[in-house]
mmCIF file of C-alpha atoms in Angstrom:
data_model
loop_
_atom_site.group_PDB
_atom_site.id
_atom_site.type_symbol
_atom_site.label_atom_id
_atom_site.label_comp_id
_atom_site.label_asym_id
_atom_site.label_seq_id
_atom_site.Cartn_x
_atom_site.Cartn_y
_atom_site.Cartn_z
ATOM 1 C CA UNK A 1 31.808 35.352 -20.052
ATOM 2 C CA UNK A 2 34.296 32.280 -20.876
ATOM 3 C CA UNK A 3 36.538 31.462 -18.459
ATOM 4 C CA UNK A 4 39.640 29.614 -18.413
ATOM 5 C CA UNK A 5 39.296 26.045 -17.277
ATOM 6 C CA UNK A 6 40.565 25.189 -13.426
ATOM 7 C CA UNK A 7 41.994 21.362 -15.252
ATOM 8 C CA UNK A 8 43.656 23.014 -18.059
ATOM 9 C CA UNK A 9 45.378 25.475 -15.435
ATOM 10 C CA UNK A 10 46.404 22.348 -13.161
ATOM 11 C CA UNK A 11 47.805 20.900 -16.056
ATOM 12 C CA UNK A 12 50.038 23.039 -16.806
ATOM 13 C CA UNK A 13 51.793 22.431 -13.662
ATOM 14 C CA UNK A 14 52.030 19.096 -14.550
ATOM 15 C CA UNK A 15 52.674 18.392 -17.746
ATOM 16 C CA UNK A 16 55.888 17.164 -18.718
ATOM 17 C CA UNK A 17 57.614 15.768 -21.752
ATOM 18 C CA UNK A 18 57.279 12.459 -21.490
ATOM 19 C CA UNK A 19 57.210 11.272 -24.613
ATOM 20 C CA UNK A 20 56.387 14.628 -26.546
ATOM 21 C CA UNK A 21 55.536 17.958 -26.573
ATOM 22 C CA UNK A 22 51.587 18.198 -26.842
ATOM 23 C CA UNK A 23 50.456 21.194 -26.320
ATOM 24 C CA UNK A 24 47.267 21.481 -28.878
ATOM 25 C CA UNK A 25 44.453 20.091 -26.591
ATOM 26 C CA UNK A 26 45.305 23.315 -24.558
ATOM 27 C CA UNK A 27 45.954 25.676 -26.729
ATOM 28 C CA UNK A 28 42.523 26.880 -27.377
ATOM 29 C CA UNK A 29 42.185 28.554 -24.203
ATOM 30 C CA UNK A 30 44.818 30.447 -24.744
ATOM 31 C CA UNK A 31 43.430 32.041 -28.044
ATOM 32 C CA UNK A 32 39.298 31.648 -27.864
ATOM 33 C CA UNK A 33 38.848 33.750 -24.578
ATOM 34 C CA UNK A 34 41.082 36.769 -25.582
ATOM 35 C CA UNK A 35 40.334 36.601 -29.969
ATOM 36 C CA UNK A 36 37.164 38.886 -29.567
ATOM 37 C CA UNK A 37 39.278 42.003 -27.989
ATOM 38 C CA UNK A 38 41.868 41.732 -30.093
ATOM 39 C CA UNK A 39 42.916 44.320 -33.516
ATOM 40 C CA UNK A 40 43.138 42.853 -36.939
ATOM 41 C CA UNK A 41 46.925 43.554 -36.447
ATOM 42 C CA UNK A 42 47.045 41.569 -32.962
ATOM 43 C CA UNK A 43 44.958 38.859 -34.282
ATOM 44 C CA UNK A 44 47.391 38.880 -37.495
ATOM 45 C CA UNK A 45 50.522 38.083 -34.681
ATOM 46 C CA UNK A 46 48.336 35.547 -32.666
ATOM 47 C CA UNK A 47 47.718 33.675 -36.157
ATOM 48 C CA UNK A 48 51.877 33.694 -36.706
ATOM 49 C CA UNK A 49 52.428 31.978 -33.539
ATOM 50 C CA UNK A 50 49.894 29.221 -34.090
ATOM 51 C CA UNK A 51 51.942 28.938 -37.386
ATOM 52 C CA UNK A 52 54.648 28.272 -35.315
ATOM 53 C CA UNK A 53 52.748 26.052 -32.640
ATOM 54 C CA UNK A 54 51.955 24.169 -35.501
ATOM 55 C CA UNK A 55 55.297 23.718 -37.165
ATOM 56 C CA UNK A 56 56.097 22.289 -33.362
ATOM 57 C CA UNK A 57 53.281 19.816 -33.123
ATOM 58 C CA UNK A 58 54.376 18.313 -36.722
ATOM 59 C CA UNK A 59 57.278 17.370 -35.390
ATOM 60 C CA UNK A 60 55.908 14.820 -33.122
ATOM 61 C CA UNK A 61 55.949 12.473 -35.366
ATOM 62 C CA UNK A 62 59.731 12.057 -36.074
ATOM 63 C CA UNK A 63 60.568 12.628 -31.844
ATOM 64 C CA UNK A 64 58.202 9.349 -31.570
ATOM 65 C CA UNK A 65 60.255 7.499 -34.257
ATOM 66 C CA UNK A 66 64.096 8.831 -32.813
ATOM 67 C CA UNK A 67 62.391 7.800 -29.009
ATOM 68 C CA UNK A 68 62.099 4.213 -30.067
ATOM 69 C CA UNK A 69 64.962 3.784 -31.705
ATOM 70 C CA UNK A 70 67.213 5.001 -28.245
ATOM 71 C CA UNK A 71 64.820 3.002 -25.925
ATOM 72 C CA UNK A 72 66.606 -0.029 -25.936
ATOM 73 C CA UNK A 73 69.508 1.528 -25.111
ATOM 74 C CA UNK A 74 68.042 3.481 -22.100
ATOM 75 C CA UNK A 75 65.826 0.368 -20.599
ATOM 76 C CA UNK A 76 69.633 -1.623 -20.711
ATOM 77 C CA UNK A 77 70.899 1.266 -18.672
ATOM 78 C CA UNK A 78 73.772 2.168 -21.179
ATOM 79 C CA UNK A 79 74.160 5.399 -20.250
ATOM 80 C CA UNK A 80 76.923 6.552 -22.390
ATOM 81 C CA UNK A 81 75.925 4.873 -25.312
ATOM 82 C CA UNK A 82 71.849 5.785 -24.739
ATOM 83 C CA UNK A 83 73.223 9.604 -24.864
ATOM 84 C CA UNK A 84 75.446 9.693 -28.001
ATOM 85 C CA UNK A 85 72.298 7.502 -29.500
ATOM 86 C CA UNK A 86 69.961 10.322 -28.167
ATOM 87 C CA UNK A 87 71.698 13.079 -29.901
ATOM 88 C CA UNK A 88 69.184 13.956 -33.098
ATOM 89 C CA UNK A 89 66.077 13.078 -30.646
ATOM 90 C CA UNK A 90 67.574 15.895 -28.300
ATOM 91 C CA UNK A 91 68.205 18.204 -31.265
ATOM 92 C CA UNK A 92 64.748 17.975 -32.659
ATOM 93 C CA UNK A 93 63.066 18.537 -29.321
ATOM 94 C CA UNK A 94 65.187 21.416 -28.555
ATOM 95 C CA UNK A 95 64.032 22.756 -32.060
ATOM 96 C CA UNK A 96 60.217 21.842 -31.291
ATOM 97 C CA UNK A 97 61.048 23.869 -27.889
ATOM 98 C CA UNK A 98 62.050 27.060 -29.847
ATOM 99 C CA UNK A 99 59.436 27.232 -32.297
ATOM 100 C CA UNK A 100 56.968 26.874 -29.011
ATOM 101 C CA UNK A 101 58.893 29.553 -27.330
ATOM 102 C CA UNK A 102 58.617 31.769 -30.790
ATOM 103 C CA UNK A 103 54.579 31.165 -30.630
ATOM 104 C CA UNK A 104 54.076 31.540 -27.116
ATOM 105 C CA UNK A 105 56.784 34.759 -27.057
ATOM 106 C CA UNK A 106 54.716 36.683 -29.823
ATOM 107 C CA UNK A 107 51.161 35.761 -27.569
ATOM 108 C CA UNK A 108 53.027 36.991 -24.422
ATOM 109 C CA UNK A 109 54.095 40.100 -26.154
ATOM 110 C CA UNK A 110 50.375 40.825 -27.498
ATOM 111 C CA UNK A 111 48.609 40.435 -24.339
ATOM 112 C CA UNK A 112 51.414 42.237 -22.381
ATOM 113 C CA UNK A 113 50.717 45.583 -24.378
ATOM 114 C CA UNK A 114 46.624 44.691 -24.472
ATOM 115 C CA UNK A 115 46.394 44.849 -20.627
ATOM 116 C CA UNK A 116 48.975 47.806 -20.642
ATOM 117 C CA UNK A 117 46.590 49.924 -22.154
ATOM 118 C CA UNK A 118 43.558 48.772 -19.971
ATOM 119 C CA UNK A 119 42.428 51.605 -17.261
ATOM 120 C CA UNK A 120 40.939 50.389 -14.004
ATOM 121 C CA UNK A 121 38.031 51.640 -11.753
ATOM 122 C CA UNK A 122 38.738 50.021 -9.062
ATOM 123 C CA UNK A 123 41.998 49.934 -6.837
ATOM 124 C CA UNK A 124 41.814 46.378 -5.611
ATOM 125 C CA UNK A 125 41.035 44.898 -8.996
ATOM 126 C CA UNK A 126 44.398 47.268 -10.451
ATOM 127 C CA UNK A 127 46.426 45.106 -7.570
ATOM 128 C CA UNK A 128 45.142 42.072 -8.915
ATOM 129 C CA UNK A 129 46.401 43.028 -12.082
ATOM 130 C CA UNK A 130 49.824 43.933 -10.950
ATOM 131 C CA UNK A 131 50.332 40.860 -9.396
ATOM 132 C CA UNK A 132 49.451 38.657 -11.929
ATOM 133 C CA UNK A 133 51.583 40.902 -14.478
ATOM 134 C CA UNK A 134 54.771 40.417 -11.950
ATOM 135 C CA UNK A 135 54.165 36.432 -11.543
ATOM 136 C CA UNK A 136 53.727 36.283 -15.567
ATOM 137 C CA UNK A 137 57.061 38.441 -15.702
ATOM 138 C CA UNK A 138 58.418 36.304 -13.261
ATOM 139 C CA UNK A 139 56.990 32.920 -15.094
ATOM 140 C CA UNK A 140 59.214 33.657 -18.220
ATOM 141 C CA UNK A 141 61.860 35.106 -17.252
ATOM 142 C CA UNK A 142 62.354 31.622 -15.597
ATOM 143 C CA UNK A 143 61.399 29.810 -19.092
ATOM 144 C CA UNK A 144 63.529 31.923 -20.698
ATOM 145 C CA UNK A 145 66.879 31.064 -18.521
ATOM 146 C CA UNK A 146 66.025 27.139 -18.967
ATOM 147 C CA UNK A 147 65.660 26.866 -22.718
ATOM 148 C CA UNK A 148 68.611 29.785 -23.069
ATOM 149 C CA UNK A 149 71.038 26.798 -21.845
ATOM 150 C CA UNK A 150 70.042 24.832 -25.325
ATOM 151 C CA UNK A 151 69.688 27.242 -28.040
ATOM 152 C CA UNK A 152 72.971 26.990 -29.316
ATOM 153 C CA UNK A 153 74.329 24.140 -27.743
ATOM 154 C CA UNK A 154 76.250 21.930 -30.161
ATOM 155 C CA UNK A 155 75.912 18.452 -30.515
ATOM 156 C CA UNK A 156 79.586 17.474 -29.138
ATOM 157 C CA UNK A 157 77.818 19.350 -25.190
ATOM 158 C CA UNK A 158 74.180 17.118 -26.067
ATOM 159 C CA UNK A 159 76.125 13.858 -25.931
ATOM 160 C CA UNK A 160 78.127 14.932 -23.077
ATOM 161 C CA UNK A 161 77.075 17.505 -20.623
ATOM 162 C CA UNK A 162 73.217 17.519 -21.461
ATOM 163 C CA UNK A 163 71.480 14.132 -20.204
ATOM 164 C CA UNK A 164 68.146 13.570 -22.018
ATOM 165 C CA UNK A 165 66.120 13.347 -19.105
ATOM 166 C CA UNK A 166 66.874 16.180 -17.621
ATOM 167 C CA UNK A 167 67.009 18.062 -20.903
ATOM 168 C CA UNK A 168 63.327 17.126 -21.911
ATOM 169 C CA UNK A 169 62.550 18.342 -18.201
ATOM 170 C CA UNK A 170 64.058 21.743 -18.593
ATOM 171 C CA UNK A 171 62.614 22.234 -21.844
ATOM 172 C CA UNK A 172 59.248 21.147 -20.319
ATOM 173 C CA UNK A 173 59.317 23.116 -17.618
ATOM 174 C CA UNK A 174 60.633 26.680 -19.594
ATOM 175 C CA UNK A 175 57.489 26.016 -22.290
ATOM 176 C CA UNK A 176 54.968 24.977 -19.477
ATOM 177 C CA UNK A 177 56.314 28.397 -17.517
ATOM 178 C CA UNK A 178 55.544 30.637 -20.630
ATOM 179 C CA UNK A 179 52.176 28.552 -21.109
ATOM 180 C CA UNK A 180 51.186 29.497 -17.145
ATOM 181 C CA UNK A 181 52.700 33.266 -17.612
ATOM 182 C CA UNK A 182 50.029 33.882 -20.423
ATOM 183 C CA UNK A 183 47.390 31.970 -18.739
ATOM 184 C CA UNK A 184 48.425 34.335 -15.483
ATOM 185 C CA UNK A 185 47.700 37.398 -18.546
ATOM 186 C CA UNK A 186 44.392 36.121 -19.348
ATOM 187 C CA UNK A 187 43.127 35.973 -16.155
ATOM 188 C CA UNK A 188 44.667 39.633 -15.835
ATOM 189 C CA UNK A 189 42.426 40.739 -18.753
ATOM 190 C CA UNK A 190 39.407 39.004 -17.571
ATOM 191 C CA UNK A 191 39.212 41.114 -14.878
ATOM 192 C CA UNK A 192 39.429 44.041 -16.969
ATOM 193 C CA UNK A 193 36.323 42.820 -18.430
ATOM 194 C CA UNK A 194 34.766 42.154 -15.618
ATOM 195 C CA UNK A 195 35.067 45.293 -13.681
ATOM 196 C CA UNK A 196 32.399 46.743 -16.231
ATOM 197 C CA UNK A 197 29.451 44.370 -15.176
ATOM 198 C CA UNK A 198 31.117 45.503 -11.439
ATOM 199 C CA UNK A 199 31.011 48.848 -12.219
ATOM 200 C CA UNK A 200 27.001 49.084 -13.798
ATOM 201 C CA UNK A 201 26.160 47.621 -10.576
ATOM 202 C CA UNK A 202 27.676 49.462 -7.696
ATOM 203 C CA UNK A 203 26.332 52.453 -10.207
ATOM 204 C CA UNK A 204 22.770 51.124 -9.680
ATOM 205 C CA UNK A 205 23.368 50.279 -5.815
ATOM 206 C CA UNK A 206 24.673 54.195 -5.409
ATOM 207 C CA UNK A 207 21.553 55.245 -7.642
ATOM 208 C CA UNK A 208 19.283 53.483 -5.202
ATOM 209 C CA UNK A 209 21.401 54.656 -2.308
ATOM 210 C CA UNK A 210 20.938 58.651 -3.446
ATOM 211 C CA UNK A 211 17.260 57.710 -3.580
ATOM 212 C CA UNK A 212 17.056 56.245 0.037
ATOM 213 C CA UNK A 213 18.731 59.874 1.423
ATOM 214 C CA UNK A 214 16.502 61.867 -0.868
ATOM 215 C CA UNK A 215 13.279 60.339 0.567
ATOM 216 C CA UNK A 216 14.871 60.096 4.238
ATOM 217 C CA UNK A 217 12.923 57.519 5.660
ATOM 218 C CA UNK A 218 12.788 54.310 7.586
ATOM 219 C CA UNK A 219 11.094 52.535 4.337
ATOM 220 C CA UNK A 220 13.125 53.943 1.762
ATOM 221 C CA UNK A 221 16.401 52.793 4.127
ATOM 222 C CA UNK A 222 14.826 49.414 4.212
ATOM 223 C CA UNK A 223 14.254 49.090 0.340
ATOM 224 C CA UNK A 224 17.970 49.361 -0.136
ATOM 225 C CA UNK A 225 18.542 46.658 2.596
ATOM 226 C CA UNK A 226 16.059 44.712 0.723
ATOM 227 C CA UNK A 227 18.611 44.635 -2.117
ATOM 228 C CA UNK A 228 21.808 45.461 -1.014
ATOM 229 C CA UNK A 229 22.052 43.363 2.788
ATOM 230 C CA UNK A 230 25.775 43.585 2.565
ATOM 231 C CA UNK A 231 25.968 46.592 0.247
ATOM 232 C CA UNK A 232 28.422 49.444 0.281
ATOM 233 C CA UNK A 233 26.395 51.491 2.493
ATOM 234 C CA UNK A 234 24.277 49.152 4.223
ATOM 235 C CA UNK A 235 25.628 49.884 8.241
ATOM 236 C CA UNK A 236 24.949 53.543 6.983
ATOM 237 C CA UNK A 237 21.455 52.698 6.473
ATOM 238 C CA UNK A 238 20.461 50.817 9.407
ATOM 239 C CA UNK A 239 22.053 53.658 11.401
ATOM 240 C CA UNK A 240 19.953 55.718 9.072
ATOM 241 C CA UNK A 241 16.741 53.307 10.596
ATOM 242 C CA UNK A 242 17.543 53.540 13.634
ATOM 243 C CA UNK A 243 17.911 57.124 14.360
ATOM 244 C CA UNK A 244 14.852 57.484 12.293
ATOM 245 C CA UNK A 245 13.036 55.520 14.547
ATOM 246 C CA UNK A 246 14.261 56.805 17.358
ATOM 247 C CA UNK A 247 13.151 60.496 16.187
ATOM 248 C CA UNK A 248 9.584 59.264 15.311
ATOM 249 C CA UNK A 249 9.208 57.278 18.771
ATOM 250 C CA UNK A 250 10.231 60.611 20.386
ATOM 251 C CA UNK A 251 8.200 63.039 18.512
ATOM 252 C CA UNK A 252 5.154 60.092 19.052
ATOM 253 C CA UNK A 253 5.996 60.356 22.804
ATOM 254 C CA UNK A 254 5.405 64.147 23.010
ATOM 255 C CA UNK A 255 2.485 63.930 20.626
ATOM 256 C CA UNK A 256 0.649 61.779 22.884
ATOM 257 C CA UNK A 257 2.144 64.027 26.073
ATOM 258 C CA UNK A 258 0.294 67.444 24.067
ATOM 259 C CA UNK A 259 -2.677 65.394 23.551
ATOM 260 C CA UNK A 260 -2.923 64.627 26.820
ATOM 261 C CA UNK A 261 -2.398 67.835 28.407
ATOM 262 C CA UNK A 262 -4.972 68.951 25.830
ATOM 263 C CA UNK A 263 -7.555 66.545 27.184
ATOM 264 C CA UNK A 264 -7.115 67.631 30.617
ATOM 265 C CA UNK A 265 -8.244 71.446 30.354
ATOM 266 C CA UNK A 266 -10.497 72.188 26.780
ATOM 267 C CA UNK A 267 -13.882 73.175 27.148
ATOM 268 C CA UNK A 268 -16.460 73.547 25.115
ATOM 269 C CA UNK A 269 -18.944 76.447 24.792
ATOM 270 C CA UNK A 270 -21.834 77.922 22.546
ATOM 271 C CA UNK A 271 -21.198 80.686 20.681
ATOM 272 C CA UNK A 272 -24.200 83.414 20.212
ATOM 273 C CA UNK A 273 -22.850 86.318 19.163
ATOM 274 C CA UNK A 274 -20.018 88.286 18.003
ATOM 275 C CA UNK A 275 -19.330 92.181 17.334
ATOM 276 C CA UNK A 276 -16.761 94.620 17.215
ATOM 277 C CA UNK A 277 -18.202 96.818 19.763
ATOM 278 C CA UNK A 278 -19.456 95.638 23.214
ATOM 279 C CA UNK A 279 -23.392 95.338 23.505
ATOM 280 C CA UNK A 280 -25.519 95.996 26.358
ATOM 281 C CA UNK A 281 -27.415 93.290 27.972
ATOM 282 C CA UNK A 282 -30.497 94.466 26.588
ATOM 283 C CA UNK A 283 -29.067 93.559 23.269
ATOM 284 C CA UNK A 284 -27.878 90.202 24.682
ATOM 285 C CA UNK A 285 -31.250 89.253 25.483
ATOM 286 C CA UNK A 286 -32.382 89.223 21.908
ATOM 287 C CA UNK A 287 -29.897 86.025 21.761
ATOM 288 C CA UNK A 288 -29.965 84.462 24.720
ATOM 289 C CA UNK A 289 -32.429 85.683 28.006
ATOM 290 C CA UNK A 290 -30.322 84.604 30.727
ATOM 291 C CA UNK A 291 -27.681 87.176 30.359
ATOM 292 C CA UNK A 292 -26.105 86.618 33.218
ATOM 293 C CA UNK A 293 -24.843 83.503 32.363
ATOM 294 C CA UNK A 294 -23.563 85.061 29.272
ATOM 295 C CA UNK A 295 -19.310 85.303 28.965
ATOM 296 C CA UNK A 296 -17.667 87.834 27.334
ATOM 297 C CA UNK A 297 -14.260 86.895 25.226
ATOM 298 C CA UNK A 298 -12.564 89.644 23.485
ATOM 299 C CA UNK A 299 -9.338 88.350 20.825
ATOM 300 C CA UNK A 300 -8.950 89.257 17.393
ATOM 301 C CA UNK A 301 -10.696 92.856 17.767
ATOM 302 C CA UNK A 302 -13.883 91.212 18.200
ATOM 303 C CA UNK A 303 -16.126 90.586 21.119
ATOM 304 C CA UNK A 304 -17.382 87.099 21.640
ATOM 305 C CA UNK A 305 -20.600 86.361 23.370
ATOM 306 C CA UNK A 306 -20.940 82.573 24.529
ATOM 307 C CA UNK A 307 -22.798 80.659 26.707
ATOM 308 C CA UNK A 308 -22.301 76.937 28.392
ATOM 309 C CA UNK A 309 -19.442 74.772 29.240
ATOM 310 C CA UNK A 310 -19.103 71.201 28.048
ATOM 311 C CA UNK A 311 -16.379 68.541 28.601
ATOM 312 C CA UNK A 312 -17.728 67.230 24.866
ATOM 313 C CA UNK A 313 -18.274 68.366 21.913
ATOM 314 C CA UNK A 314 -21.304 66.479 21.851
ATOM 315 C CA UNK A 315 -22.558 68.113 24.779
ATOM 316 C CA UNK A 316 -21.979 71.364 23.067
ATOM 317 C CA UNK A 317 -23.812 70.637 19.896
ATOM 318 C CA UNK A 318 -27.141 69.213 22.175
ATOM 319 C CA UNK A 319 -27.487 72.673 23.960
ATOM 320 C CA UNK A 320 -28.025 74.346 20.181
ATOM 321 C CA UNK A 321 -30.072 72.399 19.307
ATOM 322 C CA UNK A 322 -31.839 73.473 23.009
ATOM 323 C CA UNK A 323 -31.375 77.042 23.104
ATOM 324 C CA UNK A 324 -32.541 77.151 19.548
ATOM 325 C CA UNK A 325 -30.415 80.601 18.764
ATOM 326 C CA UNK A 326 -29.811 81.167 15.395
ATOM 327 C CA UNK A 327 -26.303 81.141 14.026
ATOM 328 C CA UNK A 328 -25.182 79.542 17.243
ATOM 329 C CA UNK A 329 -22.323 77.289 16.670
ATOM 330 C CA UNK A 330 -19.368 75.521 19.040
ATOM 331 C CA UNK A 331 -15.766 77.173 19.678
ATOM 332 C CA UNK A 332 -13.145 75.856 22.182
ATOM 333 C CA UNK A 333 -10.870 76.993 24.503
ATOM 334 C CA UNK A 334 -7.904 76.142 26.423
ATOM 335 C CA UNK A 335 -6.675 78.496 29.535
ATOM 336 C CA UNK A 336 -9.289 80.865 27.685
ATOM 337 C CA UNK A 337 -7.771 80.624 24.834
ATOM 338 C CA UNK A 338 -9.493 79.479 21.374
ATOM 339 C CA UNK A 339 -8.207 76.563 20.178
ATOM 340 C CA UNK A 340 -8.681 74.987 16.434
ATOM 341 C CA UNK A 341 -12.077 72.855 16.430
ATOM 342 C CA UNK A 342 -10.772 70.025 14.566
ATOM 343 C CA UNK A 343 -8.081 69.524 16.924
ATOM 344 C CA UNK A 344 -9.894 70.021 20.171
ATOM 345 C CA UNK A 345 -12.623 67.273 18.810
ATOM 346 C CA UNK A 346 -9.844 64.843 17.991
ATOM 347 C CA UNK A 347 -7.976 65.605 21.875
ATOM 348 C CA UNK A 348 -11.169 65.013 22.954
#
């Protein structure tokens, strides 16, 4: 995007008519930044007032040649004389003034009603806006009371009551006022622009925010950190990572305190039968001959025959393979309750 240059806008503060009014090496900022927003019909006014802008700078030429001709009187320090000589010089400045103040009028009055119709997103840039509109305000309504005080003076007041020092100053100042006013405008506009590119991005910082919530965890928080370190939301996500941590170290904590209670009391044993009704030892034998050291388990509507106790799994599968009963296989138990295989061989 083009922005206005920092030396032309300290310039303007400056510059004073010291010899002339030269106001073209400037005047480009004041049109190129703002001429690809503008309608045909606004562009049609901007075009007028360079007319006029130009009608001022060609009369340069003759304020040069009326300077010189009163400087001899002015470097001899005759006043009186100097002033009554400096009559047509003051009348063509004033003129020069007024067909500046025409141009620079019409480009106040076109980027006045362009910003009046831009809408704003956000609040702070809006304030920004409003200030810059009341200094610009402010800027010519000032310009406006200082070259008021010539535009119909006659030339009887410019040899008398108007010195030409202080009446190139005035005018000066009133055209330089009007000059900062509409740069104040510009700037106002550029942050119209702006506020687009500002917009698309907190967009894509909210997208990747809604993301980070959807997925609700400690990496998802910490890819929008990754981008955004000083982002909108960015103490809501590391208070996000932190309780998120927290929660995990707790439910760790009480996973490890199951585990271990689940260490300290699973057995192991080899199951060797299983029926729905209860059968006599003489049936037992069939499995396993030592029935006495059979134990009976009834859950589930069935009745479970098993025999051996073993701190490991291991230890379990061995005795199969010693007993040699077919269809034997290892359960476990907690508190003589069955417990989930898997689980019991990863506890253990």
């Amino acid at each position: 995007m083009k922005k206005l240059s920092i030396l032309t806008t300290l310039f303007l503060f400056v510059f004073l008519f010291q010899a002339e009014l030269t106001h073209a090496q400037f005047d480009e900022d004041l049109f190129s930044f703002m001429k690809e927003y503008l309608s045909n019909d606004e562009a049609s006014q901007v075009e007028r007032a360079k007319s006029s802008i130009g009608k001022a700078e060609n009369m340069n030429t003759s304020i040069r040649a009326e300077d010189k001709k009163i400087e001899k009187y002015f470097k001899k320090k005759k006043k009186k004389k100097a002033e009554k000589k400096a009559v047509d010089v003051k009348i063509l400045r004033i003129k020069q003034a007024l067909y500046y103040d025409k141009a620079y009028t019409l480009i106040y009055n076109v980027y006045s009603e362009k910003i009046a119709e831009c809408k704003f997103y956000f609040d702070a840039d809006e304030a920004k806006v409003y200030n810059l509109i009341e200094g610009a305000s402010s800027d010519v309504s000032g310009a406006k009371a200082k070259i008021k005080i010539y535009r119909k003076v006659s030339p009887k007041d410019l040899k008398k009551k108007h010195p030409y020092s202080k009446l190139k100053s005035d005018l000066s100042s009133g055209i330089n006022s009007e000059i900062l006013a509409i740069n104040k405008l510009i700037q106002a506009y550029s942050i119209f622009i702006d506020q687009e590119s500002k917009k698309q991005m907190e967009d894509e910082e909210k997208r990747v925010w809604n993301n980070s919530v959807s997925e609700n965890s400690v990496i998802s928080f910490q890819t929008y950190l990754d981008e955004y370190s000083n982002g909108k939301y960015a103490s809501q996500a590391r208070m996000k990572i932190n309780s998120l941590q927290a929660e995990e170290a707790r439910i760790a904590e009480e996973e490890l305190e199951r585990q271990r209670s689940l260490a300290g009391s699973i057995v192991f044993e080899v199951q060797i039968a299983a029926s729905r009704k209860q059968l006599p030892k003489g049936r037992l034998a069939k499995f396993y001959r030592a029935t006495n050291d059979i134990k009976t388990k009834h859950y589930d509507n069935w009745y479970k025959y098993s025999v051996g106790e073993f701190e490991t799994y291991e230890g379990a599968k061995a005795f199969i393979k010693k007993i040699r009963v077919r269809g034997a296989f290892v359960v476990a138990y907690k508190n003589d309750q069955k417990i989930d295989i898997v689980e019991a061989i990863s506890v253990n």
